[in-house]
mmCIF file of C-alpha atoms in Angstrom:
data_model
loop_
_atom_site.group_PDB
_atom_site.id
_atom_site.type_symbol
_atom_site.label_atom_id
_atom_site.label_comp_id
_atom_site.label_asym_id
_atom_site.label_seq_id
_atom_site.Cartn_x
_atom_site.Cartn_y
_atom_site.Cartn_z
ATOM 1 C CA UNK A 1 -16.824 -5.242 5.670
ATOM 2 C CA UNK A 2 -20.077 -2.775 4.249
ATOM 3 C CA UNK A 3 -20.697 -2.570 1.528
ATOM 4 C CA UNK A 4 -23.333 -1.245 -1.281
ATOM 5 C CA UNK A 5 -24.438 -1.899 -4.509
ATOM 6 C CA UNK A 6 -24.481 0.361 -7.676
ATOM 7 C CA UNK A 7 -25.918 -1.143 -10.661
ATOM 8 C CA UNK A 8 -29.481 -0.296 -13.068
ATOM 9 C CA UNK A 9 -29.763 -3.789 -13.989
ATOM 10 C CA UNK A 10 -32.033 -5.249 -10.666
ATOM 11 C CA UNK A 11 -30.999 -8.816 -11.998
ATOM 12 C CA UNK A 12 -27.095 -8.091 -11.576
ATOM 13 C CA UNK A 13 -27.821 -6.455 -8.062
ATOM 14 C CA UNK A 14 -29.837 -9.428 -6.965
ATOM 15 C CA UNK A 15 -26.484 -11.738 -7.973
ATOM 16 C CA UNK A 16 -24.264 -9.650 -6.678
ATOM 17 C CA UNK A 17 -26.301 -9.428 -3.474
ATOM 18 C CA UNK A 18 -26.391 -12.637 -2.994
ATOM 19 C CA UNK A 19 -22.835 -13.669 -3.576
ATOM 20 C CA UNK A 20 -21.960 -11.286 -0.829
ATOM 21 C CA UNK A 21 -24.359 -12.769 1.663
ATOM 22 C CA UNK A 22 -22.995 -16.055 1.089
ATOM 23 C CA UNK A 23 -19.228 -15.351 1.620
ATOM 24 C CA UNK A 24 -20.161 -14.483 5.173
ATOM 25 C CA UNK A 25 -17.923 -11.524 4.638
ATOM 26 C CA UNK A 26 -19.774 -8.426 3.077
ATOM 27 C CA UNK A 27 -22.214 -6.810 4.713
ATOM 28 C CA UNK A 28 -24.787 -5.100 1.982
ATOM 29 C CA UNK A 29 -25.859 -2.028 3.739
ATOM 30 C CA UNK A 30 -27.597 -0.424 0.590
ATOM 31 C CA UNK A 31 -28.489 -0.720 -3.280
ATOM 32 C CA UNK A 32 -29.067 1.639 -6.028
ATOM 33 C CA UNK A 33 -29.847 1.181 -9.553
ATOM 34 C CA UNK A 34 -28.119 5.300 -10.094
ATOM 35 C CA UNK A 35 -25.369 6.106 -9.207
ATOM 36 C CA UNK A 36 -26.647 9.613 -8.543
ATOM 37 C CA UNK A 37 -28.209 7.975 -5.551
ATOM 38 C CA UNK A 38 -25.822 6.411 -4.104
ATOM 39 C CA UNK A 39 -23.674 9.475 -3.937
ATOM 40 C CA UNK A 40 -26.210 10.887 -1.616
ATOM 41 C CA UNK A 41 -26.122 7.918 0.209
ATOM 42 C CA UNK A 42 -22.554 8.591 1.040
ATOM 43 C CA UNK A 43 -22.493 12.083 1.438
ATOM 44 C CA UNK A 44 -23.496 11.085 5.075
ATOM 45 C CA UNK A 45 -22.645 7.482 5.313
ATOM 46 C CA UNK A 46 -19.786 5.545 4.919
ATOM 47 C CA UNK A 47 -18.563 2.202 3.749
ATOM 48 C CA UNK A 48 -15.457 0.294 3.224
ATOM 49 C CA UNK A 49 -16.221 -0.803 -0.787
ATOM 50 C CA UNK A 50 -18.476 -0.473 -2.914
ATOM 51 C CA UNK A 51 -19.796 -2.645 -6.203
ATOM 52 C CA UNK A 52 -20.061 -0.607 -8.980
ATOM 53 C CA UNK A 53 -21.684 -1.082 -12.556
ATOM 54 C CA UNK A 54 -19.664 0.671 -15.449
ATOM 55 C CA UNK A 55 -22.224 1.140 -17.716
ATOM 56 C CA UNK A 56 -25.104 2.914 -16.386
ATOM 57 C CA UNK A 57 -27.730 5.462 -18.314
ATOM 58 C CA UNK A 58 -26.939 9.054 -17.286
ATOM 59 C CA UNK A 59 -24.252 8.986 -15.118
ATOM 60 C CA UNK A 60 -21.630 6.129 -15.566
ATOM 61 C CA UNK A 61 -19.828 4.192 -13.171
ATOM 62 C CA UNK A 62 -16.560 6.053 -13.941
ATOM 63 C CA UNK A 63 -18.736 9.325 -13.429
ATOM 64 C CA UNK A 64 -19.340 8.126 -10.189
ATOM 65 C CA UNK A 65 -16.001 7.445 -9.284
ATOM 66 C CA UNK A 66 -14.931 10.938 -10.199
ATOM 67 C CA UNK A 67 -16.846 12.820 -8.173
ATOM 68 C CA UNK A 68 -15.837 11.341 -5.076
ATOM 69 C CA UNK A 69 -13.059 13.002 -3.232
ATOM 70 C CA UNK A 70 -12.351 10.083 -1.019
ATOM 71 C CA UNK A 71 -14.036 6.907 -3.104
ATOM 72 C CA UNK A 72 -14.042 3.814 -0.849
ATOM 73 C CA UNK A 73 -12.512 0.449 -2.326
ATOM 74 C CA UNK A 74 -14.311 -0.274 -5.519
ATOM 75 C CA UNK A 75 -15.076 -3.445 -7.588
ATOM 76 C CA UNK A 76 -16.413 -2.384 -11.107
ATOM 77 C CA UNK A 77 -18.763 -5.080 -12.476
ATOM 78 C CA UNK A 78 -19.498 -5.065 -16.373
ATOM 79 C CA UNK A 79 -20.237 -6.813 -19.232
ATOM 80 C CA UNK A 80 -17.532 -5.563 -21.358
ATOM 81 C CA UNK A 81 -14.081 -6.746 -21.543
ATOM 82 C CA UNK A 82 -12.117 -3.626 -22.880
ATOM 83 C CA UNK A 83 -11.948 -1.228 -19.939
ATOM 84 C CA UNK A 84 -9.676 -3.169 -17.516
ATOM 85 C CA UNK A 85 -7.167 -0.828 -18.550
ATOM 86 C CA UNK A 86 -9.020 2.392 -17.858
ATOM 87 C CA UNK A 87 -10.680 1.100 -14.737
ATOM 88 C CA UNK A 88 -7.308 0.344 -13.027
ATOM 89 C CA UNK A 89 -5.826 3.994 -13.691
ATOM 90 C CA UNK A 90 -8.278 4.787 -10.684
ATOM 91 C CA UNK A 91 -6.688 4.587 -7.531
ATOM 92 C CA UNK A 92 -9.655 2.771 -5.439
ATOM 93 C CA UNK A 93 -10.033 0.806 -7.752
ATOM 94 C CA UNK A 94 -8.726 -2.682 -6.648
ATOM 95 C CA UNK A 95 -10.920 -5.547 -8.920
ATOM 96 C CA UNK A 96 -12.705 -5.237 -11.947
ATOM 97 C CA UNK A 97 -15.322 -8.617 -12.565
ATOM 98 C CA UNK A 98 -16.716 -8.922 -15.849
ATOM 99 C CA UNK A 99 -20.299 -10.485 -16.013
ATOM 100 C CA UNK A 100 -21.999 -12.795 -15.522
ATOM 101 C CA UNK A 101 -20.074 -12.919 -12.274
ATOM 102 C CA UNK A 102 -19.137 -16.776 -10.523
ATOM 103 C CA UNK A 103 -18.317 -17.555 -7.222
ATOM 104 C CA UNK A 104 -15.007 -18.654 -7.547
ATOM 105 C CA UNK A 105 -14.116 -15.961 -9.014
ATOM 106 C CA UNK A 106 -15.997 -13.504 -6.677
ATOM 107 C CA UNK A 107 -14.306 -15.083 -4.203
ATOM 108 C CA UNK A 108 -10.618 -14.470 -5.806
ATOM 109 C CA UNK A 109 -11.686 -10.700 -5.531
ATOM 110 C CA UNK A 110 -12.623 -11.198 -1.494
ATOM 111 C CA UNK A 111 -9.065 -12.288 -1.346
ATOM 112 C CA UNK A 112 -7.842 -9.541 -2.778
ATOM 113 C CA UNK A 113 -9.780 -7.057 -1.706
ATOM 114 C CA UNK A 114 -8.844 -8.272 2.090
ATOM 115 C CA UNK A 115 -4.979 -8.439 1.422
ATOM 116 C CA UNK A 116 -5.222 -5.017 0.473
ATOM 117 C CA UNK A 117 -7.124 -3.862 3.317
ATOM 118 C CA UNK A 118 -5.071 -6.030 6.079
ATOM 119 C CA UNK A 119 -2.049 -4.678 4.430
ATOM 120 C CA UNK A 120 -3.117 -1.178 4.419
ATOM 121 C CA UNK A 121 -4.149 -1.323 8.282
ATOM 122 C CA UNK A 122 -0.844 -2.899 9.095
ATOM 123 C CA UNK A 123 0.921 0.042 7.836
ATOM 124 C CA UNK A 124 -0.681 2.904 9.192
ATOM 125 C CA UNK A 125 -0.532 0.515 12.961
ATOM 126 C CA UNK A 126 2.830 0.495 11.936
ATOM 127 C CA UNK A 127 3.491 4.382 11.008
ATOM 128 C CA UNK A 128 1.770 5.123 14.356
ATOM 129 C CA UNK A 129 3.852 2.978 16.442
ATOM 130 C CA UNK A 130 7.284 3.731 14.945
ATOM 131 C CA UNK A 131 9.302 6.706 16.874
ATOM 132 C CA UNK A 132 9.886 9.850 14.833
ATOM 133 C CA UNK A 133 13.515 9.743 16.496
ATOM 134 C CA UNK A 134 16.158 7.184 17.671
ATOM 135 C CA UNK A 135 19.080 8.106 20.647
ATOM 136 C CA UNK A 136 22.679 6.751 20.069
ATOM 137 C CA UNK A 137 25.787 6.868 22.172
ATOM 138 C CA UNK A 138 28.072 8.732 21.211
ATOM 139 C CA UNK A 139 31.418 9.973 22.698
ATOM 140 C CA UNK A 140 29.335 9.044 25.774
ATOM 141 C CA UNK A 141 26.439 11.472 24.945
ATOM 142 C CA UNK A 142 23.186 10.331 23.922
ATOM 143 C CA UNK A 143 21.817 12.276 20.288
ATOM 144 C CA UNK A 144 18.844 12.566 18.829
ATOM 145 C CA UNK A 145 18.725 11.360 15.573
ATOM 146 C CA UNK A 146 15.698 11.740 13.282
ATOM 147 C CA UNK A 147 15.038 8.519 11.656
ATOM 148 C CA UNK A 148 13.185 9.388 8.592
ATOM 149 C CA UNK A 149 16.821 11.740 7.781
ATOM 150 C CA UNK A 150 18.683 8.335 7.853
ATOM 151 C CA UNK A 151 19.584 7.533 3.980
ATOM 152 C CA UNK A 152 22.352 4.660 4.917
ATOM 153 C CA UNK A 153 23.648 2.437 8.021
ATOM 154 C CA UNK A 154 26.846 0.562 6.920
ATOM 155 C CA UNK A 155 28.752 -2.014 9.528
ATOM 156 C CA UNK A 156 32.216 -1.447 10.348
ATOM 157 C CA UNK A 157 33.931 -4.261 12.571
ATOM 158 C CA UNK A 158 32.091 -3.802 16.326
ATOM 159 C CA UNK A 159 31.141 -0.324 14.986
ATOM 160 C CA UNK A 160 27.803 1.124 12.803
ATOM 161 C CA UNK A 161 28.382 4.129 10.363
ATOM 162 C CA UNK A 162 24.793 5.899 10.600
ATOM 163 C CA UNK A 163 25.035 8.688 7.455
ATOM 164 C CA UNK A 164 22.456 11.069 7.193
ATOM 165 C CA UNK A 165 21.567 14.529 5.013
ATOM 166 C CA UNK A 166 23.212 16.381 7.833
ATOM 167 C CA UNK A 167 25.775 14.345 9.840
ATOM 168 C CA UNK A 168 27.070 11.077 10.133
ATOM 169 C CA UNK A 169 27.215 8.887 13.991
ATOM 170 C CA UNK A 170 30.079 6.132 14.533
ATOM 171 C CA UNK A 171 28.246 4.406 17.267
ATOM 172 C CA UNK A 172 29.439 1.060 18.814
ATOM 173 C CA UNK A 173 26.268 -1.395 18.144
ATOM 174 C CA UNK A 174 25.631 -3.592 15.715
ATOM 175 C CA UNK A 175 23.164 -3.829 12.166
ATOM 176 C CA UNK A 176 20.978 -6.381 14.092
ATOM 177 C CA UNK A 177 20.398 -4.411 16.936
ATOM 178 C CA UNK A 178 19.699 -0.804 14.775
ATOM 179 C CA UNK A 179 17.358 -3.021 12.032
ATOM 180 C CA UNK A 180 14.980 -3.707 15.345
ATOM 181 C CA UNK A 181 14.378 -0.017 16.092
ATOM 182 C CA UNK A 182 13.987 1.011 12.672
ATOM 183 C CA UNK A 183 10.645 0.943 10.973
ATOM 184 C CA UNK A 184 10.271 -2.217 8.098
ATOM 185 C CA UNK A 185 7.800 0.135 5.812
ATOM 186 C CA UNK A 186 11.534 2.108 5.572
ATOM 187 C CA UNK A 187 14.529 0.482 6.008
ATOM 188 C CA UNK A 188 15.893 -2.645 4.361
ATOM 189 C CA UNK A 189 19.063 -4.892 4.766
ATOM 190 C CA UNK A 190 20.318 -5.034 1.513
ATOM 191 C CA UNK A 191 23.993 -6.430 2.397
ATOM 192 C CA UNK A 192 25.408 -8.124 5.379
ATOM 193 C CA UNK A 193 26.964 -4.579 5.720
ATOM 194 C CA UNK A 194 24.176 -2.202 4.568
ATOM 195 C CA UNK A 195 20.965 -1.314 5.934
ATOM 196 C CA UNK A 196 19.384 1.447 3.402
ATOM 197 C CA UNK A 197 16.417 3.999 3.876
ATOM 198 C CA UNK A 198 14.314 2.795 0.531
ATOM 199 C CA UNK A 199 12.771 6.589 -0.042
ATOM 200 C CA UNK A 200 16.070 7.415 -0.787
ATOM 201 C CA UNK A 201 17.135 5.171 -3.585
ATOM 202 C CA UNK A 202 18.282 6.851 -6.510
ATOM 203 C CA UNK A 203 18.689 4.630 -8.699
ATOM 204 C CA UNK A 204 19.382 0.977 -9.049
ATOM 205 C CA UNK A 205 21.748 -0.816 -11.261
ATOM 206 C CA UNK A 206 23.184 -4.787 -11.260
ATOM 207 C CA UNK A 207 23.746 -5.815 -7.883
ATOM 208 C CA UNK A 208 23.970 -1.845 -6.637
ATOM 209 C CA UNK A 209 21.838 1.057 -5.373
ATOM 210 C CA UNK A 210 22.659 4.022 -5.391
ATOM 211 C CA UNK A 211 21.529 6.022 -2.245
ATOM 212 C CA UNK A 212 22.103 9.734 -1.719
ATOM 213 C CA UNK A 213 25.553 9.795 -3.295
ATOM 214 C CA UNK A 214 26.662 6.129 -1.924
ATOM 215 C CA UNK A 215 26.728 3.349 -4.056
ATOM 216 C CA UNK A 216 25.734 0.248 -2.189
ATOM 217 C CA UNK A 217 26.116 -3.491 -2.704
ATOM 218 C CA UNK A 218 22.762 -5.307 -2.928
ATOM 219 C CA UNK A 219 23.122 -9.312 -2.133
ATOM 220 C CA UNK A 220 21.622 -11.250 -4.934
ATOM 221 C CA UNK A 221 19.278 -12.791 -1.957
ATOM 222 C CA UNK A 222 18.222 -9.761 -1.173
ATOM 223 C CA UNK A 223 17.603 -8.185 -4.490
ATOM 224 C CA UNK A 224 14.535 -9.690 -5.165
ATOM 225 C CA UNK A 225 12.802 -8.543 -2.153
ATOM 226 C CA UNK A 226 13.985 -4.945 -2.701
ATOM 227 C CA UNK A 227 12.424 -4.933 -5.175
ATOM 228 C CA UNK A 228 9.029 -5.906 -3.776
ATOM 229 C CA UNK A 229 9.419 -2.681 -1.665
ATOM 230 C CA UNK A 230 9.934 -0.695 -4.519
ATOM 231 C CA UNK A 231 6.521 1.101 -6.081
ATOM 232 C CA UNK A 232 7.414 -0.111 -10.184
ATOM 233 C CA UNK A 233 5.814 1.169 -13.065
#
């Protein structure tokens, strides 16, 4: 992973420099001790994070971060305590290390900063891969059904009830077999009987969801990784 370094104290680059070379992970492609520099560095080069200093003379680190239209990963580095909570309402944003920085805790933020990254990559493979559209037999005709318009899948007997905004499908299949064509970053089993499109939750309350304008049964087991998927404030 590239990387540079944004900081006006040559000290704190040198660290910070130097932690990176020995995780065998980060690649330091550049330095700067202004962050007016660095900008022009990446107006025509890229790189996947960058370390940035909060406090700088003329043009701060959250400057910096504003100008960017499309910051890389960033890991602010400071001496001060008190701006977690500011630095995280910036989207890139993913680690905030207050000096003097230590390895195992420079390390920590390698972890993190990797989950992120693997789990970002395995979602866009994923949106890629997935088919915009599913075909089900019906009456003995194969339809075209566009996934993302699927808001609930509920089992009946040897049959599947596939609802969505426009139409619903009785097709004779099964949850299992359904759940395998339909894309995880979407669709969750929430029931032994319900498969549910996540986007369109509603609301939640107790052991129930309410999708669309169907109230669904969640499983206790399955509650608390619902609510994993779910992006909570």
């Amino acid at each position: 992973m590239d990387c540079i370094i944004i900081d006006d104290d040559a000290t704190a680059r040198l660290i910070t420099r130097q932690l990176c070379l020995n995780s065998g992970k980060i690649n330091v492609i550049d330095e700067f001790s202004s962050a007016i520099e660095a900008i022009k560095f990446l107006n025509s080069n890229t790189v996947d994070m960058v370390y940035l200093d909060i406090h700088m003379p003329t043009f701060s680190g959250f400057d910096f971060i504003k100008t960017l239209k499309n910051p890389p990963k960033i890991v602010l580095t400071t001496s001060d305590k008190n701006l977690a909570l500011e630095a995280f309402e910036y989207k890139s944003v993913v680690d905030y290390l207050v000096k003097p920085i230590n390895k195992e805790r420079f390390d920590k933020s390698l972890d993190k900063l990797f989950s992120i990254s693997n789990n970002v990559e395995e979602s866009i493979i994923e949106k890629k891969e997935t088919p915009e559209h599913i075909y089900v037999n019906v009456d003995r005709r194969l339809v075209k059904v566009h996934i993302p318009s699927i808001f609930l899948i509920e089992a009946k007997g040897d049959y599947i009830n596939i609802k969505t905004k426009e139409k619903n499908y009785i097709v004779h299949s099964t949850l299992k077999k359904i759940q395998d064509k339909l894309p995880t970053h979407l669709f969750f089993k929430v029931h032994r009987s319900f498969i549910i499109n996540t986007s369109e939750i509603i609301d939640i309350e107790d052991n129930t969801v309410l999708v669309n304008k169907d109230v669904v049964p969640v499983s206790r087991s399955n509650k608390g990784e619902l609510m994993k998927k779910l992006n909570l404030l």
